[in-house]
């Protein structure tokens, strides 16, 4: 099988990192399915020698990934909701959105973000492929189209005169295997003076902080700023501002508009980030070969830590059941021999089992009852929030384990 770059079609010959094979990270199992065969797919990430886009090959069609079993509902993290509310306040003010504006969010999930535009009476439309999450949004009065955004959908918007003043995409650019089709769609769906904001994990943070667990099958591309600027540029869109955000372990928020629209001048942030990435080696293929050895080192340190604790007879459980946790656990080979169970606040995940590792997911109250010695925090990007919520473990001398960027005990 020969694979080609999803942006420039160059054959992919350079491995960035191999995390072995694992099931889809959101394929949570019910008890009755534990003895059935589970599909595993390779988790090999390549870097294109021509355009330096870091990418996973496509193993499953999005229709299969984002189906009704899709266990992810956005509305369960408090820090994420607060991030979204601040974004809406900023966007309304900075871009002068009002009752006559049209805001479209791609992959709008349960309406977690669009709900905040209600306060400003700004008309919104969510586009969400998962029918069960879209139903939650509709029940909350957020207009939502159950559809997959692509160039064909964008052309329909264009023909019907429904182009947007603002197109929002949070954690969707990296999730779309048809990258060129998606970005062409953005161009088509945008008004002449409209703008796009997209948030996605920043490759520089992933590499510098060894965040290999943010690699999973639903996540097809891993962008440096240099790469995303080249891709948007090739489709007639220019990035006029960029922000570095703490979300998901370090994300970029890019602001783009039509290449031919002269109304906004380029922020100094764009030039600064471009320079920083060039100086750090993101335009040089050799830089990308430094990642794999760092990943293997984190795996060995985490296993060493867990082996030592288990030999001492300690009770260790997990906190959280995020997609990234499944990459970490499956790559490291951590099952119920090391973690008795994990807990999650989402009722959709409780009483399920993690894909691959088959670690059971319980209600967070279970930790208070069981008094474990150690709690491994899987969504380490929310560690401050979780350490505060679970401060009760200090009562019996419990401690937290943070796996990334290096193994630490708190
Ligand atoms: Zn390429």
Short mmCIF file of C-alpha atoms and ligand atoms in Angstrom, two decimals:
data_model
loop_
_atom_site.label_atom_id
_atom_site.label_comp_id
_atom_site.label_asym_id
_atom_site.label_seq_id
_atom_site.Cartn_x
_atom_site.Cartn_y
_atom_site.Cartn_z
CA UNK A 1 0.00 0.00 0.00
CA UNK A 2 1.49 3.29 -0.92
CA UNK A 3 0.33 6.34 0.96
CA UNK A 4 0.39 9.88 -0.23
CA UNK A 5 0.37 13.21 1.54
CA UNK A 6 -3.22 14.37 2.02
CA UNK A 7 -2.22 17.91 1.10
CA UNK A 8 0.42 17.72 -1.68
CA UNK A 9 0.15 14.03 -2.77
CA UNK A 10 3.88 13.30 -2.32
CA UNK A 11 4.45 9.60 -1.38
CA UNK A 12 4.94 9.30 2.41
CA UNK A 13 8.32 7.74 3.19
CA UNK A 14 9.27 9.20 6.60
CA UNK A 15 7.84 7.78 9.81
CA UNK A 16 7.28 10.43 12.51
CA UNK A 17 6.22 8.00 15.25
CA UNK A 18 4.73 4.51 15.46
CA UNK A 19 2.39 3.82 18.39
CA UNK A 20 1.61 0.23 17.39
CA UNK A 21 -2.00 -0.82 16.76
CA UNK A 22 -5.03 0.13 18.78
CA UNK A 23 -8.83 0.29 18.54
CA UNK A 24 -10.57 3.59 17.74
CA UNK A 25 -10.18 5.73 20.85
CA UNK A 26 -13.90 6.45 21.25
CA UNK A 27 -15.01 2.83 20.72
CA UNK A 28 -16.05 2.30 24.37
CA UNK A 29 -17.36 -1.21 25.07
CA UNK A 30 -20.41 -2.42 26.95
CA UNK A 31 -19.98 -5.49 29.16
CA UNK A 32 -21.79 -7.74 26.67
CA UNK A 33 -19.20 -6.93 23.97
CA UNK A 34 -16.07 -7.62 26.00
CA UNK A 35 -15.64 -11.10 24.55
CA UNK A 36 -16.19 -10.09 20.94
CA UNK A 37 -13.44 -9.32 18.46
CA UNK A 38 -12.31 -5.71 18.54
CA UNK A 39 -10.94 -4.05 15.39
CA UNK A 40 -7.40 -2.68 15.76
CA UNK A 41 -5.79 -0.24 13.34
CA UNK A 42 -2.16 0.81 13.04
CA UNK A 43 -1.30 4.15 14.62
CA UNK A 44 1.62 5.18 12.43
CA UNK A 45 2.23 8.86 11.79
CA UNK A 46 4.27 10.12 8.84
CA UNK A 47 5.82 13.43 7.90
CA UNK A 48 5.69 14.54 4.26
CA UNK A 49 9.19 15.32 2.99
CA UNK A 50 7.82 17.93 0.58
CA UNK A 51 5.36 20.03 2.66
CA UNK A 52 6.28 18.68 6.16
CA UNK A 53 2.64 18.01 7.08
CA UNK A 54 2.55 15.45 9.90
CA UNK A 55 -0.27 13.01 9.22
CA UNK A 56 -1.91 9.68 9.90
CA UNK A 57 -3.16 7.53 7.09
CA UNK A 58 -6.93 7.11 6.88
CA UNK A 59 -8.12 3.75 8.25
CA UNK A 60 -11.82 4.37 8.86
CA UNK A 61 -14.31 6.53 7.06
CA UNK A 62 -15.58 9.41 9.25
CA UNK A 63 -19.12 8.06 8.88
CA UNK A 64 -17.98 5.05 10.90
CA UNK A 65 -16.07 7.07 13.49
CA UNK A 66 -18.67 9.74 14.15
CA UNK A 67 -21.64 7.42 14.45
CA UNK A 68 -24.31 7.29 17.15
CA UNK A 69 -22.06 5.39 19.52
CA UNK A 70 -19.71 8.36 19.55
CA UNK A 71 -19.31 8.86 23.28
CA UNK A 72 -17.96 12.38 23.28
CA UNK A 73 -20.21 15.17 24.51
CA UNK A 74 -18.45 18.49 24.81
CA UNK A 75 -20.51 19.89 27.65
CA UNK A 76 -18.81 18.02 30.48
CA UNK A 77 -15.62 19.99 31.05
CA UNK A 78 -16.00 23.24 32.99
CA UNK A 79 -12.72 24.73 31.79
CA UNK A 80 -13.64 24.01 28.15
CA UNK A 81 -17.02 25.73 28.54
CA UNK A 82 -15.40 28.76 30.09
CA UNK A 83 -12.91 28.87 27.19
CA UNK A 84 -15.84 28.85 24.74
CA UNK A 85 -17.76 31.60 26.55
CA UNK A 86 -14.68 33.85 26.51
CA UNK A 87 -14.20 33.16 22.81
CA UNK A 88 -17.79 34.21 22.02
CA UNK A 89 -17.49 37.42 24.09
CA UNK A 90 -14.25 38.26 22.26
CA UNK A 91 -15.57 37.42 18.75
CA UNK A 92 -18.80 39.43 19.14
CA UNK A 93 -16.87 42.49 20.30
CA UNK A 94 -13.84 42.28 18.00
CA UNK A 95 -15.80 41.54 14.80
CA UNK A 96 -18.96 43.51 15.60
CA UNK A 97 -21.38 40.60 15.28
CA UNK A 98 -25.10 41.41 15.68
CA UNK A 99 -28.69 40.25 14.84
CA UNK A 100 -27.92 40.44 11.11
CA UNK A 101 -24.74 38.35 11.26
CA UNK A 102 -24.55 34.70 10.44
CA UNK A 103 -22.33 32.42 12.50
CA UNK A 104 -21.74 28.81 11.46
CA UNK A 105 -19.93 26.24 13.57
CA UNK A 106 -18.62 23.07 11.97
CA UNK A 107 -18.83 20.00 14.22
CA UNK A 108 -20.96 21.92 16.69
CA UNK A 109 -21.50 18.86 18.90
CA UNK A 110 -24.23 19.45 21.52
CA UNK A 111 -24.21 23.23 21.02
CA UNK A 112 -21.66 23.76 23.83
CA UNK A 113 -20.25 26.86 22.09
CA UNK A 114 -23.10 28.27 20.01
CA UNK A 115 -25.28 28.56 23.14
CA UNK A 116 -23.23 31.61 24.20
CA UNK A 117 -24.23 33.57 21.07
CA UNK A 118 -27.84 33.51 22.34
CA UNK A 119 -27.00 36.26 24.85
CA UNK A 120 -26.10 38.52 21.92
CA UNK A 121 -29.02 37.51 19.64
CA UNK A 122 -26.54 36.55 16.92
CA UNK A 123 -28.10 33.98 14.54
CA UNK A 124 -26.22 30.68 14.50
CA UNK A 125 -26.23 27.38 12.68
CA UNK A 126 -24.46 24.25 13.90
CA UNK A 127 -23.34 21.56 11.46
CA UNK A 128 -22.94 18.26 13.27
CA UNK A 129 -22.68 14.77 11.75
CA UNK A 130 -23.52 12.78 14.93
CA UNK A 131 -27.32 12.60 15.19
CA UNK A 132 -27.41 11.94 18.95
CA UNK A 133 -25.28 14.94 19.88
CA UNK A 134 -27.12 17.15 17.34
CA UNK A 135 -30.42 16.09 18.99
CA UNK A 136 -29.18 17.49 22.32
CA UNK A 137 -28.37 20.82 20.62
CA UNK A 138 -31.79 20.96 18.92
CA UNK A 139 -33.54 20.19 22.22
CA UNK A 140 -31.70 23.19 23.68
CA UNK A 141 -32.97 25.45 20.89
CA UNK A 142 -29.74 25.66 18.88
CA UNK A 143 -30.42 25.40 15.12
CA UNK A 144 -28.38 22.41 13.95
CA UNK A 145 -28.07 20.64 10.63
CA UNK A 146 -27.23 16.93 10.91
CA UNK A 147 -24.64 16.87 8.16
CA UNK A 148 -20.96 16.48 7.37
CA UNK A 149 -19.34 19.70 6.22
CA UNK A 150 -17.49 19.36 2.91
CA UNK A 151 -17.17 21.24 -0.37
CA UNK A 152 -20.52 19.94 -1.64
CA UNK A 153 -22.27 21.19 1.52
CA UNK A 154 -20.47 24.55 1.18
CA UNK A 155 -21.59 24.91 -2.45
CA UNK A 156 -25.17 24.37 -1.34
CA UNK A 157 -24.76 27.16 1.25
CA UNK A 158 -23.31 29.38 -1.49
CA UNK A 159 -26.14 28.68 -3.95
CA UNK A 160 -28.77 29.37 -1.31
CA UNK A 161 -27.07 32.65 -0.34
CA UNK A 162 -26.36 31.38 3.18
CA UNK A 163 -22.65 32.19 3.35
CA UNK A 164 -21.32 33.00 6.80
CA UNK A 165 -19.82 36.10 8.39
CA UNK A 166 -17.98 33.85 10.83
CA UNK A 167 -17.14 30.17 10.42
CA UNK A 168 -15.92 28.45 13.57
CA UNK A 169 -14.14 25.11 13.70
CA UNK A 170 -12.78 23.87 16.99
CA UNK A 171 -10.91 20.59 16.83
CA UNK A 172 -12.29 19.76 13.41
CA UNK A 173 -9.53 20.74 10.96
CA UNK A 174 -7.28 17.98 12.26
CA UNK A 175 -10.17 15.51 12.32
CA UNK A 176 -10.98 15.68 8.63
CA UNK A 177 -9.17 13.21 6.34
CA UNK A 178 -10.17 15.19 3.23
CA UNK A 179 -8.17 18.26 4.15
CA UNK A 180 -8.14 20.00 0.76
CA UNK A 181 -11.86 19.43 0.22
CA UNK A 182 -12.56 20.81 3.70
CA UNK A 183 -10.50 23.99 3.26
CA UNK A 184 -11.97 24.61 -0.22
CA UNK A 185 -15.37 24.28 1.49
CA UNK A 186 -14.40 26.98 4.00
CA UNK A 187 -13.50 29.32 1.14
CA UNK A 188 -16.83 28.62 -0.61
CA UNK A 189 -18.99 29.00 2.51
CA UNK A 190 -17.49 32.35 3.56
CA UNK A 191 -18.89 35.80 2.71
CA UNK A 192 -16.55 38.17 0.83
CA UNK A 193 -15.72 40.06 4.05
CA UNK A 194 -16.24 37.11 6.40
CA UNK A 195 -13.70 35.38 8.58
CA UNK A 196 -12.85 31.93 9.84
CA UNK A 197 -11.45 30.91 13.20
CA UNK A 198 -10.09 27.41 13.72
CA UNK A 199 -8.56 25.84 16.80
CA UNK A 200 -6.39 22.75 16.68
CA UNK A 201 -3.54 21.29 18.73
CA UNK A 202 -0.20 22.85 17.88
CA UNK A 203 2.42 20.43 16.57
CA UNK A 204 5.19 22.44 18.23
CA UNK A 205 3.63 21.78 21.66
CA UNK A 206 3.02 18.13 20.81
CA UNK A 207 6.68 17.68 19.90
CA UNK A 208 8.23 19.84 22.60
CA UNK A 209 6.11 18.30 25.39
CA UNK A 210 6.02 14.70 24.11
CA UNK A 211 2.22 14.76 23.87
CA UNK A 212 2.12 11.57 21.78
CA UNK A 213 -1.19 10.55 23.37
CA UNK A 214 -2.97 13.32 21.43
CA UNK A 215 -2.36 11.10 18.39
CA UNK A 216 -5.35 8.87 17.66
CA UNK A 217 -7.25 7.57 14.65
CA UNK A 218 -9.83 10.35 14.62
CA UNK A 219 -7.03 12.85 14.35
CA UNK A 220 -5.63 12.81 10.82
CA UNK A 221 -3.33 15.87 10.66
CA UNK A 222 -0.94 17.53 13.15
CA UNK A 223 -0.22 21.12 12.16
CA UNK A 224 2.66 23.45 12.61
CA UNK A 225 1.77 27.07 11.90
CA UNK A 226 3.99 26.92 8.81
CA UNK A 227 2.02 23.95 7.45
CA UNK A 228 -1.44 25.41 8.10
CA UNK A 229 -0.46 28.73 6.57
CA UNK A 230 0.72 26.95 3.40
CA UNK A 231 -2.48 24.89 3.18
CA UNK A 232 -4.86 27.83 3.68
CA UNK A 233 -2.77 29.93 1.28
CA UNK A 234 -3.04 27.33 -1.48
CA UNK A 235 -6.84 27.58 -1.22
CA UNK A 236 -7.01 31.37 -1.41
CA UNK A 237 -7.28 32.06 2.33
CA UNK A 238 -4.84 34.16 4.33
CA UNK A 239 -4.17 33.91 8.04
CA UNK A 240 -4.21 37.42 9.47
CA UNK A 241 -3.88 36.58 13.16
CA UNK A 242 -2.95 33.67 15.38
CA UNK A 243 -3.15 33.04 19.12
CA UNK A 244 -1.47 30.37 21.20
CA UNK A 245 -3.94 28.84 23.65
CA UNK A 246 -3.46 26.51 26.61
CA UNK A 247 -6.37 24.23 25.59
CA UNK A 248 -5.75 20.55 24.75
CA UNK A 249 -2.16 20.85 25.93
CA UNK A 250 -1.45 23.81 23.62
CA UNK A 251 -3.53 24.82 20.61
CA UNK A 252 -3.42 27.45 17.92
CA UNK A 253 -6.39 29.63 17.07
CA UNK A 254 -5.98 30.96 13.56
CA UNK A 255 -7.99 33.82 12.05
CA UNK A 256 -8.34 33.66 8.27
CA UNK A 257 -10.16 35.56 5.55
CA UNK A 258 -10.24 35.67 1.75
CA UNK A 259 -6.84 36.30 0.19
CA UNK A 260 -8.40 39.03 -1.96
CA UNK A 261 -10.13 40.81 0.96
CA UNK A 262 -8.06 43.88 1.92
CA UNK A 263 -10.03 44.91 5.03
CA UNK A 264 -7.84 43.41 7.77
CA UNK A 265 -4.13 43.89 8.24
CA UNK A 266 -1.86 41.10 9.38
CA UNK A 267 -1.09 40.89 13.11
CA UNK A 268 2.48 40.83 14.37
CA UNK A 269 1.60 37.45 15.96
CA UNK A 270 1.71 35.86 12.51
CA UNK A 271 5.24 37.00 11.74
CA UNK A 272 6.45 36.16 15.25
CA UNK A 273 5.16 32.60 15.23
CA UNK A 274 6.44 31.96 11.71
CA UNK A 275 9.91 33.13 12.77
CA UNK A 276 9.85 31.06 15.96
CA UNK A 277 8.95 27.88 14.06
CA UNK A 278 11.62 28.46 11.44
CA UNK A 279 14.22 28.98 14.18
CA UNK A 280 13.08 25.79 15.97
CA UNK A 281 13.53 23.65 12.85
CA UNK A 282 9.93 23.09 11.68
CA UNK A 283 11.01 23.70 8.07
CA UNK A 284 13.65 20.96 8.34
CA UNK A 285 12.80 17.25 7.97
CA UNK A 286 15.54 16.25 10.44
CA UNK A 287 13.75 17.99 13.31
CA UNK A 288 10.81 15.59 12.95
CA UNK A 289 13.03 12.54 13.49
CA UNK A 290 13.80 13.65 17.05
CA UNK A 291 10.31 12.76 18.36
CA UNK A 292 10.16 8.95 18.37
CA UNK A 293 13.00 8.39 20.90
CA UNK A 294 11.36 10.86 23.34
CA UNK A 295 8.06 8.94 23.13
CA UNK A 296 9.71 5.60 23.91
CA UNK A 297 11.39 7.18 26.91
CA UNK A 298 8.05 8.37 28.41
CA UNK A 299 6.61 4.87 27.94
CA UNK A 300 9.50 3.28 29.83
CA UNK A 301 9.31 5.83 32.66
CA UNK A 302 5.55 5.38 33.11
CA UNK A 303 5.78 1.59 33.12
CA UNK A 304 8.72 1.72 35.55
CA UNK A 305 6.69 3.93 37.89
CA UNK A 306 3.64 1.64 37.77
CA UNK A 307 5.71 -1.53 38.15
CA UNK A 308 7.44 -0.10 41.23
CA UNK A 309 4.12 0.94 42.80
CA UNK A 310 2.45 -2.41 42.11
CA UNK A 311 5.44 -4.30 43.56
CA UNK A 312 4.96 -2.22 46.72
CA UNK A 313 1.31 -3.37 46.77
CA UNK A 314 -0.17 0.07 46.06
CA UNK A 315 -3.68 0.56 44.74
CA UNK A 316 -3.65 2.62 41.52
CA UNK A 317 -6.70 3.88 39.61
CA UNK A 318 -7.22 6.29 36.74
CA UNK A 319 -9.07 9.60 36.44
CA UNK A 320 -10.84 10.42 33.19
CA UNK A 321 -11.62 8.48 30.02
CA UNK A 322 -10.52 10.84 27.24
CA UNK A 323 -9.49 9.71 23.76
CA UNK A 324 -5.89 10.54 24.61
CA UNK A 325 -6.00 8.17 27.59
CA UNK A 326 -6.71 5.26 25.28
CA UNK A 327 -3.68 6.01 23.11
CA UNK A 328 -1.50 6.20 26.22
CA UNK A 329 -2.85 3.01 27.82
CA UNK A 330 -2.81 0.93 24.63
CA UNK A 331 0.64 2.09 23.51
CA UNK A 332 2.10 1.42 26.95
CA UNK A 333 0.22 -1.87 27.42
CA UNK A 334 -1.47 -0.76 30.65
CA UNK A 335 -4.55 -2.81 31.57
CA UNK A 336 -6.31 -3.80 34.80
CA UNK A 337 -3.04 -5.34 35.98
CA UNK A 338 -1.89 -1.74 36.66
CA UNK A 339 -5.13 0.32 36.87
CA UNK A 340 -8.11 -1.24 38.68
CA UNK A 341 -10.50 1.16 36.94
CA UNK A 342 -10.80 4.74 35.82
CA UNK A 343 -13.57 7.25 36.64
CA UNK A 344 -15.31 9.81 34.47
CA UNK A 345 -17.98 12.45 35.10
CA UNK A 346 -19.74 11.72 31.82
CA UNK A 347 -22.68 9.34 32.40
CA UNK A 348 -22.25 8.21 28.78
CA UNK A 349 -18.93 6.60 29.65
CA UNK A 350 -19.73 5.23 33.12
CA UNK A 351 -20.17 1.46 33.26
CA UNK A 352 -18.45 1.09 29.89
CA UNK A 353 -14.99 -0.33 29.29
CA UNK A 354 -12.08 1.41 27.60
CA UNK A 355 -11.33 0.16 24.09
CA UNK A 356 -8.34 -2.19 23.94
CA UNK A 357 -7.32 -2.08 27.59
CA UNK A 358 -10.85 -3.08 28.82
CA UNK A 359 -10.33 -0.98 31.96
CA UNK A 360 -13.80 -0.32 33.49
CA UNK A 361 -15.09 3.27 33.77
CA UNK A 362 -16.78 4.14 37.09
CA UNK A 363 -18.43 7.16 38.71
CA UNK A 364 -15.92 9.56 40.39
CA UNK A 365 -17.51 8.84 43.81
CA UNK A 366 -15.91 5.42 43.64
CA UNK A 367 -12.53 6.99 44.45
CA UNK A 368 -13.88 8.34 47.79
CA UNK A 369 -15.14 4.88 48.70
CA UNK A 370 -11.99 2.99 47.66
CA UNK A 371 -9.30 5.38 48.86
CA UNK A 372 -6.63 4.41 46.29
CA UNK A 373 -2.96 5.26 46.92
CA UNK A 374 -2.42 6.76 43.47
CA UNK A 375 -4.64 8.36 40.81
CA UNK A 376 -3.24 8.49 37.26
CA UNK A 377 -4.66 11.58 35.54
CA UNK A 378 -5.35 10.69 31.90
CA UNK A 379 -6.65 14.13 30.69
CA UNK A 380 -3.42 15.77 31.96
CA UNK A 381 -4.38 18.96 30.09
CA UNK A 382 -7.07 19.43 32.79
CA UNK A 383 -4.79 18.48 35.68
CA UNK A 384 -5.31 21.68 37.73
CA UNK A 385 -9.10 21.28 37.53
CA UNK A 386 -8.91 17.57 38.44
CA UNK A 387 -6.41 17.98 41.28
CA UNK A 388 -8.75 20.61 42.79
CA UNK A 389 -11.88 18.47 42.32
CA UNK A 390 -10.24 15.37 43.77
CA UNK A 391 -8.40 17.11 46.63
CA UNK A 392 -10.14 14.60 48.93
CA UNK A 393 -7.48 11.96 48.17
CA UNK A 394 -5.07 13.96 50.35
CA UNK A 395 -7.22 12.93 53.36
CA UNK A 396 -5.87 9.39 53.17
CA UNK A 397 -2.42 10.30 51.78
CA UNK A 398 -3.32 9.63 48.14
CA UNK A 399 -1.19 11.12 45.36
CA UNK A 400 -1.60 11.97 41.70
CA UNK A 401 0.47 10.67 38.77
CA UNK A 402 0.81 12.96 35.74
CA UNK A 403 2.15 11.04 32.71
CA UNK A 404 2.95 13.87 30.24
CA UNK A 405 5.29 15.66 29.37
CA UNK A 406 7.25 13.46 31.76
CA UNK A 407 6.09 11.17 34.54
CA UNK A 408 5.58 13.12 37.78
CA UNK A 409 4.02 12.30 41.14
CA UNK A 410 2.17 15.14 42.90
ZN1 LIG B 1 2.90 17.00 1.53
#
